[in-house]
PDB file of C-alpha atoms in Angstrom:
ATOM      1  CA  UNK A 651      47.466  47.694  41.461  1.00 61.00           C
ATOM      2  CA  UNK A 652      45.943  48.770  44.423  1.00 70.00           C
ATOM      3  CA  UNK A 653      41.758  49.181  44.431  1.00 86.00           C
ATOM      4  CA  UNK A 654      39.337  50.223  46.375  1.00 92.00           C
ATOM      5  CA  UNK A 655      36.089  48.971  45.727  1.00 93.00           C
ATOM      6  CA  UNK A 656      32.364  50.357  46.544  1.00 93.00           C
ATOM      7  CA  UNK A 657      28.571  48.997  45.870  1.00 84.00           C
ATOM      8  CA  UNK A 658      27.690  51.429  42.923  1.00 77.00           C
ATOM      9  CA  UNK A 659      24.549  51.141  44.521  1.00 81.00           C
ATOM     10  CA  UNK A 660      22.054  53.112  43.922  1.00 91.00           C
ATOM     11  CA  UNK A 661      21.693  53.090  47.364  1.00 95.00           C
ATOM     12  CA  UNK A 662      17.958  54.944  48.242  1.00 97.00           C
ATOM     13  CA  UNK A 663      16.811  56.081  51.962  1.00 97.00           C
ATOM     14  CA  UNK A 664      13.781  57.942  53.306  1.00 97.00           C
ATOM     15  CA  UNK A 665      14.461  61.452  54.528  1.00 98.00           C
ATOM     16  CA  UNK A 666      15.577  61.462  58.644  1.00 97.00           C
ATOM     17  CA  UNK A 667      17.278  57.757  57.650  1.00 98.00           C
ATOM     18  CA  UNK A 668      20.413  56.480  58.098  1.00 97.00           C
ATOM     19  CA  UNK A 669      22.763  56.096  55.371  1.00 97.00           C
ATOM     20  CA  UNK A 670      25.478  53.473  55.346  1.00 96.00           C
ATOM     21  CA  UNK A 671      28.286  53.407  52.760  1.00 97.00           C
ATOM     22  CA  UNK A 672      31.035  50.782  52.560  1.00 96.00           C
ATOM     23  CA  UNK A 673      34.592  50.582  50.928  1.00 96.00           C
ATOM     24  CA  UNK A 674      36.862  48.374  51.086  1.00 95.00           C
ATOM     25  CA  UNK A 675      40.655  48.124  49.939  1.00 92.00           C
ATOM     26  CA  UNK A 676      42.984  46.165  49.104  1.00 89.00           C
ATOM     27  CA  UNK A 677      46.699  47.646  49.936  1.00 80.00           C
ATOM     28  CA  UNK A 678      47.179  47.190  54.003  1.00 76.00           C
ATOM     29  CA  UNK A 679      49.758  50.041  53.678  1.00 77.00           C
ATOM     30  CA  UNK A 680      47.279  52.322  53.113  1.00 79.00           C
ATOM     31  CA  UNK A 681      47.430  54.915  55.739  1.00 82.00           C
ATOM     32  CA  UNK A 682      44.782  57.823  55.626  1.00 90.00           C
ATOM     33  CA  UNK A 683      41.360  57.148  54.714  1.00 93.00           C
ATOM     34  CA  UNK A 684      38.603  59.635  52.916  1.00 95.00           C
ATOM     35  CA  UNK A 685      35.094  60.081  51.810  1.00 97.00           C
ATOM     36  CA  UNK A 686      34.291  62.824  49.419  1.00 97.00           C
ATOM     37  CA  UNK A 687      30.721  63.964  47.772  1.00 97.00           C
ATOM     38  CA  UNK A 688      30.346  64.273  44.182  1.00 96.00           C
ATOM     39  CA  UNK A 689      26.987  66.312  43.323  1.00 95.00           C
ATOM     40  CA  UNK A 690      26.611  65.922  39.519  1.00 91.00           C
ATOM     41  CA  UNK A 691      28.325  68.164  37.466  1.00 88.00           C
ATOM     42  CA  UNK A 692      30.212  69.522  40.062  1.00 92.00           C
ATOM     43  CA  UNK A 693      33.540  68.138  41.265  1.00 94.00           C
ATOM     44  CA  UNK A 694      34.310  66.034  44.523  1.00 95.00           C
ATOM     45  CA  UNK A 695      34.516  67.803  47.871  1.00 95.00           C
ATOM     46  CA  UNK A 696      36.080  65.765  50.963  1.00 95.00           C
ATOM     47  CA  UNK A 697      33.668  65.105  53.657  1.00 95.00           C
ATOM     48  CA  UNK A 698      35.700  63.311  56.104  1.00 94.00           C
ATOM     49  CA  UNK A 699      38.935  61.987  56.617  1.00 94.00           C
ATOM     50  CA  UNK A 700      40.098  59.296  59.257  1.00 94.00           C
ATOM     51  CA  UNK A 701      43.300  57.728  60.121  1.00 91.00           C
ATOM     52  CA  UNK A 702      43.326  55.688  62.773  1.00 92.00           C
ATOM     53  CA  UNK A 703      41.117  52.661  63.887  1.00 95.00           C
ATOM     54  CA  UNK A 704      37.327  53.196  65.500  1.00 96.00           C
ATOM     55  CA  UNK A 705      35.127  56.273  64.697  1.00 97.00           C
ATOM     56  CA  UNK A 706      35.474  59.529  63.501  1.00 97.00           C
ATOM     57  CA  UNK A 707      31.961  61.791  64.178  1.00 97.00           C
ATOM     58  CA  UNK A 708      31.847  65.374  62.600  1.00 96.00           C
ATOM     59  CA  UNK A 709      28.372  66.227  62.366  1.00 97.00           C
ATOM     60  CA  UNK A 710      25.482  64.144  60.777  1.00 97.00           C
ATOM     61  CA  UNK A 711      28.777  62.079  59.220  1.00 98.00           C
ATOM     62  CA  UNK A 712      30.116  59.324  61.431  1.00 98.00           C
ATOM     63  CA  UNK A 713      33.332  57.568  59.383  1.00 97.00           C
ATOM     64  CA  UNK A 714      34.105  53.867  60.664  1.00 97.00           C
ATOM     65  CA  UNK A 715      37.781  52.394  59.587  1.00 96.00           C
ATOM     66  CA  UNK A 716      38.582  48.949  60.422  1.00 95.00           C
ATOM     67  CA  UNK A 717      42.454  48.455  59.260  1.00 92.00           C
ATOM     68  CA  UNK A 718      42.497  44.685  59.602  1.00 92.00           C
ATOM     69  CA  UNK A 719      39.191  44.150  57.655  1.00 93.00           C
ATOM     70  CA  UNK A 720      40.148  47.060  55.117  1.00 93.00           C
ATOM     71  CA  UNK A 721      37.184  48.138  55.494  1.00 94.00           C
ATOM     72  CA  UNK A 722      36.460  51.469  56.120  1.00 96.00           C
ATOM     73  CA  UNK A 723      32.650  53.257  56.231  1.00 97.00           C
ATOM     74  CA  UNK A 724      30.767  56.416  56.454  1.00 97.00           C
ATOM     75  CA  UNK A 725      27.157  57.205  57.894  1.00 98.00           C
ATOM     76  CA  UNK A 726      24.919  59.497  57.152  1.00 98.00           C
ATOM     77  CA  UNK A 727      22.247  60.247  60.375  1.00 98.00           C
ATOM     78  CA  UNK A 728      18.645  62.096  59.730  1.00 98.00           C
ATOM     79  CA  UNK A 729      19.585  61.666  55.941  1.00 98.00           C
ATOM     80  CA  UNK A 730      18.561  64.640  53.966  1.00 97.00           C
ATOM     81  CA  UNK A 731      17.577  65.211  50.405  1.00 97.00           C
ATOM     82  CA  UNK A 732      20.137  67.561  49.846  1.00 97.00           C
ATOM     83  CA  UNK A 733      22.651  64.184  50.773  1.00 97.00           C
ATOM     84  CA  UNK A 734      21.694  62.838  47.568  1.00 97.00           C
ATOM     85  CA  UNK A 735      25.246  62.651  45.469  1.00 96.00           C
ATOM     86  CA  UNK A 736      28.030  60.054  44.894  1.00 95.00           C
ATOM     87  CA  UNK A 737      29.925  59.250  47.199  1.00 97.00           C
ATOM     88  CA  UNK A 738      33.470  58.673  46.662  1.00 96.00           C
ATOM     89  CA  UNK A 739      35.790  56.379  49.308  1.00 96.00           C
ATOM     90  CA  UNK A 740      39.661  57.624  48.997  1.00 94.00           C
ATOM     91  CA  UNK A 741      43.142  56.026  50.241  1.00 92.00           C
ATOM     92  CA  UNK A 742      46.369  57.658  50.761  1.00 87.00           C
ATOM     93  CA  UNK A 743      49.491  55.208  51.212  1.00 75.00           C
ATOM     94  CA  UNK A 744      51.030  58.528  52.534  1.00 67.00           C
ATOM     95  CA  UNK A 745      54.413  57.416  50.568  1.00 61.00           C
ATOM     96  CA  UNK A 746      53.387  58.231  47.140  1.00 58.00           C
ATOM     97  CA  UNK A 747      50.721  60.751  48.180  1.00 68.00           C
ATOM     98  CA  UNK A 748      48.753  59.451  45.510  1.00 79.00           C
ATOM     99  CA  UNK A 749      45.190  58.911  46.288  1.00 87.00           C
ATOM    100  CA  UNK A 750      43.244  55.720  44.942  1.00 89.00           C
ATOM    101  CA  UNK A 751      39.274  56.567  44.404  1.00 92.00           C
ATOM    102  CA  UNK A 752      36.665  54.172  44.417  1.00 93.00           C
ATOM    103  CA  UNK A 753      34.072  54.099  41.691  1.00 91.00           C
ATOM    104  CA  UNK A 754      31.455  55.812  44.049  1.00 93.00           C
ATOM    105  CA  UNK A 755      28.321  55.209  45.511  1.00 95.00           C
ATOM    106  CA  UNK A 756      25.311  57.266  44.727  1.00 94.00           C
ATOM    107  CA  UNK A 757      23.082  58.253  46.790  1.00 96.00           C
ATOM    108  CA  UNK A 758      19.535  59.304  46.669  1.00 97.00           C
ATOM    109  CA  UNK A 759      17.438  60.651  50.585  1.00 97.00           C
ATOM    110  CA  UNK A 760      13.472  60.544  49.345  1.00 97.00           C
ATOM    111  CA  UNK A 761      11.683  63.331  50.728  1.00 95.00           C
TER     112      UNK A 761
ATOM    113  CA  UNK B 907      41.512  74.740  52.285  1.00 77.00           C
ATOM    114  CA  UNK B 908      43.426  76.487  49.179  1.00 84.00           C
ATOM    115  CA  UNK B 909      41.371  77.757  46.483  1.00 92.00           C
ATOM    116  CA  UNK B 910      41.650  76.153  43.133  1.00 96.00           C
ATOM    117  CA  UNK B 911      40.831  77.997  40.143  1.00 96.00           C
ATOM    118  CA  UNK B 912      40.220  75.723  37.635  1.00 97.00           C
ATOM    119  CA  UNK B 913      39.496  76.972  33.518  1.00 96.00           C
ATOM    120  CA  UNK B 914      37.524  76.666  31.007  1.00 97.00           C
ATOM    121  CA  UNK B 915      34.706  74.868  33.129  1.00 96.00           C
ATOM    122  CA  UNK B 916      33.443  73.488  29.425  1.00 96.00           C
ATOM    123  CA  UNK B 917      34.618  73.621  26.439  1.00 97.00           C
ATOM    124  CA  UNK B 918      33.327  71.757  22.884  1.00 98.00           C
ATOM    125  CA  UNK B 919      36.295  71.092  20.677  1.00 97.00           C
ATOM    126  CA  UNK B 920      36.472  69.914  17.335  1.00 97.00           C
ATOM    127  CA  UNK B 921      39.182  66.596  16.926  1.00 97.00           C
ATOM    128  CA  UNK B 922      42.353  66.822  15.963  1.00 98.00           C
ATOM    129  CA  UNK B 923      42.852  70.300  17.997  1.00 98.00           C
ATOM    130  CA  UNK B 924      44.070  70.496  21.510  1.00 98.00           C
ATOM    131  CA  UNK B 925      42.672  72.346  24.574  1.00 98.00           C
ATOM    132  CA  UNK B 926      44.998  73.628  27.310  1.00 98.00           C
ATOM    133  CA  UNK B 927      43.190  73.485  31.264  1.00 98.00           C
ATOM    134  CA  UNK B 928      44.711  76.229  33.967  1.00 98.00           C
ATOM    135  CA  UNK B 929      44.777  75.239  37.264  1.00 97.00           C
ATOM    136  CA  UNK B 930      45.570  78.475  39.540  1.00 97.00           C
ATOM    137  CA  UNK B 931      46.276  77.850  43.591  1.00 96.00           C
ATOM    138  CA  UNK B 932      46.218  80.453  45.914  1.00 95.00           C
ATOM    139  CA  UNK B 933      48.869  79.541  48.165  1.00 92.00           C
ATOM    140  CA  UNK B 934      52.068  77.562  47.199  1.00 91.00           C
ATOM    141  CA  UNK B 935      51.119  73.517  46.833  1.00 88.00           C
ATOM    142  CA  UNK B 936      53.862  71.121  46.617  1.00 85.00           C
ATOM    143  CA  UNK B 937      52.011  68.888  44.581  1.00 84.00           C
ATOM    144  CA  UNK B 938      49.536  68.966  41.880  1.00 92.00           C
ATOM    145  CA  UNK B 939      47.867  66.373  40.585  1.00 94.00           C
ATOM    146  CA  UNK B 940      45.608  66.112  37.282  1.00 97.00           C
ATOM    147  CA  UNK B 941      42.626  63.494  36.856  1.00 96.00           C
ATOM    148  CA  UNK B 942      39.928  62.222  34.382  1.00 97.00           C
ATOM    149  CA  UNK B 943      36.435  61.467  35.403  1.00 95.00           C
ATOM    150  CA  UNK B 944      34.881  59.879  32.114  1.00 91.00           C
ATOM    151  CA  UNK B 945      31.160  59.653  32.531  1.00 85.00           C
ATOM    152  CA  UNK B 946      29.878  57.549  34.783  1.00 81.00           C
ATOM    153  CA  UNK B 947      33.384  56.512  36.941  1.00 86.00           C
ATOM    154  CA  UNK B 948      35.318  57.482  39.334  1.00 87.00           C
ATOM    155  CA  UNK B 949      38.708  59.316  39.137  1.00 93.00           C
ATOM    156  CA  UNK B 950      41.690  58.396  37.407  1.00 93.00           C
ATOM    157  CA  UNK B 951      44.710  59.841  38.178  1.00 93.00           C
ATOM    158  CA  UNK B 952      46.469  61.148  34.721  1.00 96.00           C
ATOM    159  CA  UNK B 953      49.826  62.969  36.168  1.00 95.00           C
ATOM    160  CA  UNK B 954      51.676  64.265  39.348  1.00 93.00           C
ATOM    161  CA  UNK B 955      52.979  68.030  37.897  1.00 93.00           C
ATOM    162  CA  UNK B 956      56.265  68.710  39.937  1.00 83.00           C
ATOM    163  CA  UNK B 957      57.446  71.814  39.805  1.00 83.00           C
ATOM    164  CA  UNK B 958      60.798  72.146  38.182  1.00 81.00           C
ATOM    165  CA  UNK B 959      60.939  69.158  36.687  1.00 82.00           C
ATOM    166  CA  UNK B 960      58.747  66.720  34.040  1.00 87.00           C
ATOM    167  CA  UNK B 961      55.545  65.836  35.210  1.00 92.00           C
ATOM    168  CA  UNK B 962      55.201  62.199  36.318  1.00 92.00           C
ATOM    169  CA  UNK B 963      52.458  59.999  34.217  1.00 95.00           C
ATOM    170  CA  UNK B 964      50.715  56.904  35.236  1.00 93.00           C
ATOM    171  CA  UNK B 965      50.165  53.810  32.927  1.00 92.00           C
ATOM    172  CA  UNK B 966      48.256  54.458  30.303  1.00 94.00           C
ATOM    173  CA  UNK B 967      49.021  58.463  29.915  1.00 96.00           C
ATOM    174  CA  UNK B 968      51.840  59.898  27.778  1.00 96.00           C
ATOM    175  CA  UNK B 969      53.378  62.898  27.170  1.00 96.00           C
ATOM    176  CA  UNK B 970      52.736  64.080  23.831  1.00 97.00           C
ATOM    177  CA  UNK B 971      49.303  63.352  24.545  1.00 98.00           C
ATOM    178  CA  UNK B 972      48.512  65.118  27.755  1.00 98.00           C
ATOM    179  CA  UNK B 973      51.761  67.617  28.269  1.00 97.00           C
ATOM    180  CA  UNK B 974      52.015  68.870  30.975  1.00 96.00           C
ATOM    181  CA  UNK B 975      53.516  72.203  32.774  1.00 94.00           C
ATOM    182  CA  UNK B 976      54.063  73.695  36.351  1.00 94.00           C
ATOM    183  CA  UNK B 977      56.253  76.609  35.770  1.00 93.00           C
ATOM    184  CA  UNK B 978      55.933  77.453  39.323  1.00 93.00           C
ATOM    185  CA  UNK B 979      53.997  76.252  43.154  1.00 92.00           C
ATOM    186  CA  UNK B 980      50.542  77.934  41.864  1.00 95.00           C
ATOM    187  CA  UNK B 981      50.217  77.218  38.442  1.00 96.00           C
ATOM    188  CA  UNK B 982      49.933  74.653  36.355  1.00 96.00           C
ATOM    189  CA  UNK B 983      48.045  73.225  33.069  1.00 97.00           C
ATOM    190  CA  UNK B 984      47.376  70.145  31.433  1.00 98.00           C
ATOM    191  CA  UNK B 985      47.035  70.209  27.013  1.00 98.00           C
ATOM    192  CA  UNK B 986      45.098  67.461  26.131  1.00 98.00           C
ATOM    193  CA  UNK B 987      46.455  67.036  22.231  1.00 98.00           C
ATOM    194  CA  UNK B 988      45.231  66.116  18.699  1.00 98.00           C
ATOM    195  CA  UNK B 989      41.471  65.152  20.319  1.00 97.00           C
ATOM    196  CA  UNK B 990      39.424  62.866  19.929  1.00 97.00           C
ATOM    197  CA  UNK B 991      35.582  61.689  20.922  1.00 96.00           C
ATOM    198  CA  UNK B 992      37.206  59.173  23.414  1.00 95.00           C
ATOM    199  CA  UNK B 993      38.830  62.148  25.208  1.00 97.00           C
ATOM    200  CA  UNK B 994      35.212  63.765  25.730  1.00 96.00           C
ATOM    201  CA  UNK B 995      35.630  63.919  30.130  1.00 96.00           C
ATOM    202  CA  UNK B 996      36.003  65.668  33.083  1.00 96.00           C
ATOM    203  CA  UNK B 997      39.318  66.679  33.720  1.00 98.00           C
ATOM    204  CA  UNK B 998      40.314  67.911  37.657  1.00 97.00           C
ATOM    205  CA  UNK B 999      43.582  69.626  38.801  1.00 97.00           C
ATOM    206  CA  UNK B1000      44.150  68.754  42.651  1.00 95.00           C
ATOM    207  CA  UNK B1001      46.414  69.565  45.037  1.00 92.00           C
ATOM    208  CA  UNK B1002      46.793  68.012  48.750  1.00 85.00           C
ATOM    209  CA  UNK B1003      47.814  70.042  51.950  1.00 78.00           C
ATOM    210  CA  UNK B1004      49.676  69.145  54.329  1.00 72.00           C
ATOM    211  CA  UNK B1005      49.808  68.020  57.258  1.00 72.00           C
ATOM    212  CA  UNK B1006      46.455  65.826  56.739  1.00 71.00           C
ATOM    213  CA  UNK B1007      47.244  65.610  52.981  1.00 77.00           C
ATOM    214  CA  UNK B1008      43.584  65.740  52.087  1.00 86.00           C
ATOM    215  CA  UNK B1009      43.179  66.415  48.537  1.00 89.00           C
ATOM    216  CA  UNK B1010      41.209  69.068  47.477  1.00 92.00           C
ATOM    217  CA  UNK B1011      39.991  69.643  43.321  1.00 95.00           C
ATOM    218  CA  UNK B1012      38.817  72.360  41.456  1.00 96.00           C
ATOM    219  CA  UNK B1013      35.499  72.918  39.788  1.00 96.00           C
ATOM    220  CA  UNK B1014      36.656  70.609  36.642  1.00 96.00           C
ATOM    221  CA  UNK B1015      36.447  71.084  33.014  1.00 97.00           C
ATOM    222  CA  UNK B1016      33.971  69.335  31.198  1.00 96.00           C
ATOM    223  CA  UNK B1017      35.570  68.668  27.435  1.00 97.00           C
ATOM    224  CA  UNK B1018      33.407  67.351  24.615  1.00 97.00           C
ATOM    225  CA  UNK B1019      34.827  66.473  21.332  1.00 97.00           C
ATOM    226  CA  UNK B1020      32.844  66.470  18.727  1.00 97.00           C
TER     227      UNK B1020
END
């Protein structure tokens, strides 16, 4: 069974902070690498998607992967309020296409 | 990124009846996928829905409880059968695009059974 695990969190930061959110997984085949946001009620929309080692910047949304730590991050610079949401980390073992979510983080930017 | 029409958005059912979720694409999709969000948790993948053939289920989902068509590459719908409160959820059709195969979802339907 392959997982990918998050801090549930809450995770809270001051408006114009930086937010850091961290999943790791557990298949090394894994192959593509995604962080959605989940505002409540609404469904998830992808943020960012990164494939390959080192950073990935688009934006105020920097995504981090780190293949032989499975590890694989996403920050949030000059956090806003309108940031707040969950904050879902996705893998892709690109053979099945099926995508493994994480049980989220949520995330709340105090004005 | 395709458009995904996704409906009802809600719906309050009584148990023992079924509901039947449409999932409409606006460009041909290969693959569509169909998830459950209870409250509170993340995503769980329910079916793949292959056109022309049965839709594949993962552990834990069946057939005669979640059935399942895709009569063609925009369409498809998921019946979630003889309800009850423990199928009160979100359900999401998906679909991924090549060539980054980044899934996208539609707006959900948010089933209560009462």
């Amino acid at each position: 069974q392959k997982e990918v695990e998050q801090n549930s969190g809450p995770l809270s930061v001051p408006e114009g902070a930086i937010a850091s959110l961290n999943c790791t997984y557990s298949d090394r085949v894994s192959q593509s690498f995604f962080w959605y946001r989940q505002y409540s009620g609404k469904s998830p929309e992808l943020i960012m998607s990164i494939y390959s080692n080192g950073d990935k910047e688009d934006g105020r949304f920097t995504a981090q992967l780190n293949k032989a730590s499975q590890y694989v991050s996403l920050l949030i610079r000059d956090s806003q309020p309108s940031d707040s949401a969950t904050y879902l980390c996705a893998v892709n073992d690109g053979g099945g296409n099926q995508f493994y979510f994480g049980t989220g983080t949520s995330l709340t930017v105090i004005p | 990124s395709a458009v995904i029409s996704q409906k009802p958005s809600r719906d309050i059912c009584q148990r023992g009846t079924s509901l039947t979720i449409q999932c409409q694409v606006d460009s041909q999709v290969t693959m569509m996928f169909w998830y459950r969000q209870q409250p509170g948790q993340s995503l769980t993948l329910i079916a793949t829905a292959n056109q022309g053939s049965e839709a594949t289920y993962e552990s834990g989902f069946v057939i005669d409880k979640f059935p399942i068509s895709r009569p063609n590459l925009t369409f498809s719908t998921l019946t979630v059968s003889n309800m009850s409160p423990e199928d009160s959820s979100i359900y999401l059709c998906s679909v991924e695009e090549a060539p980054a195969l980044e899934a996208f979802f539609g707006q959900g339907t948010r089933l209560t059974v009462v």
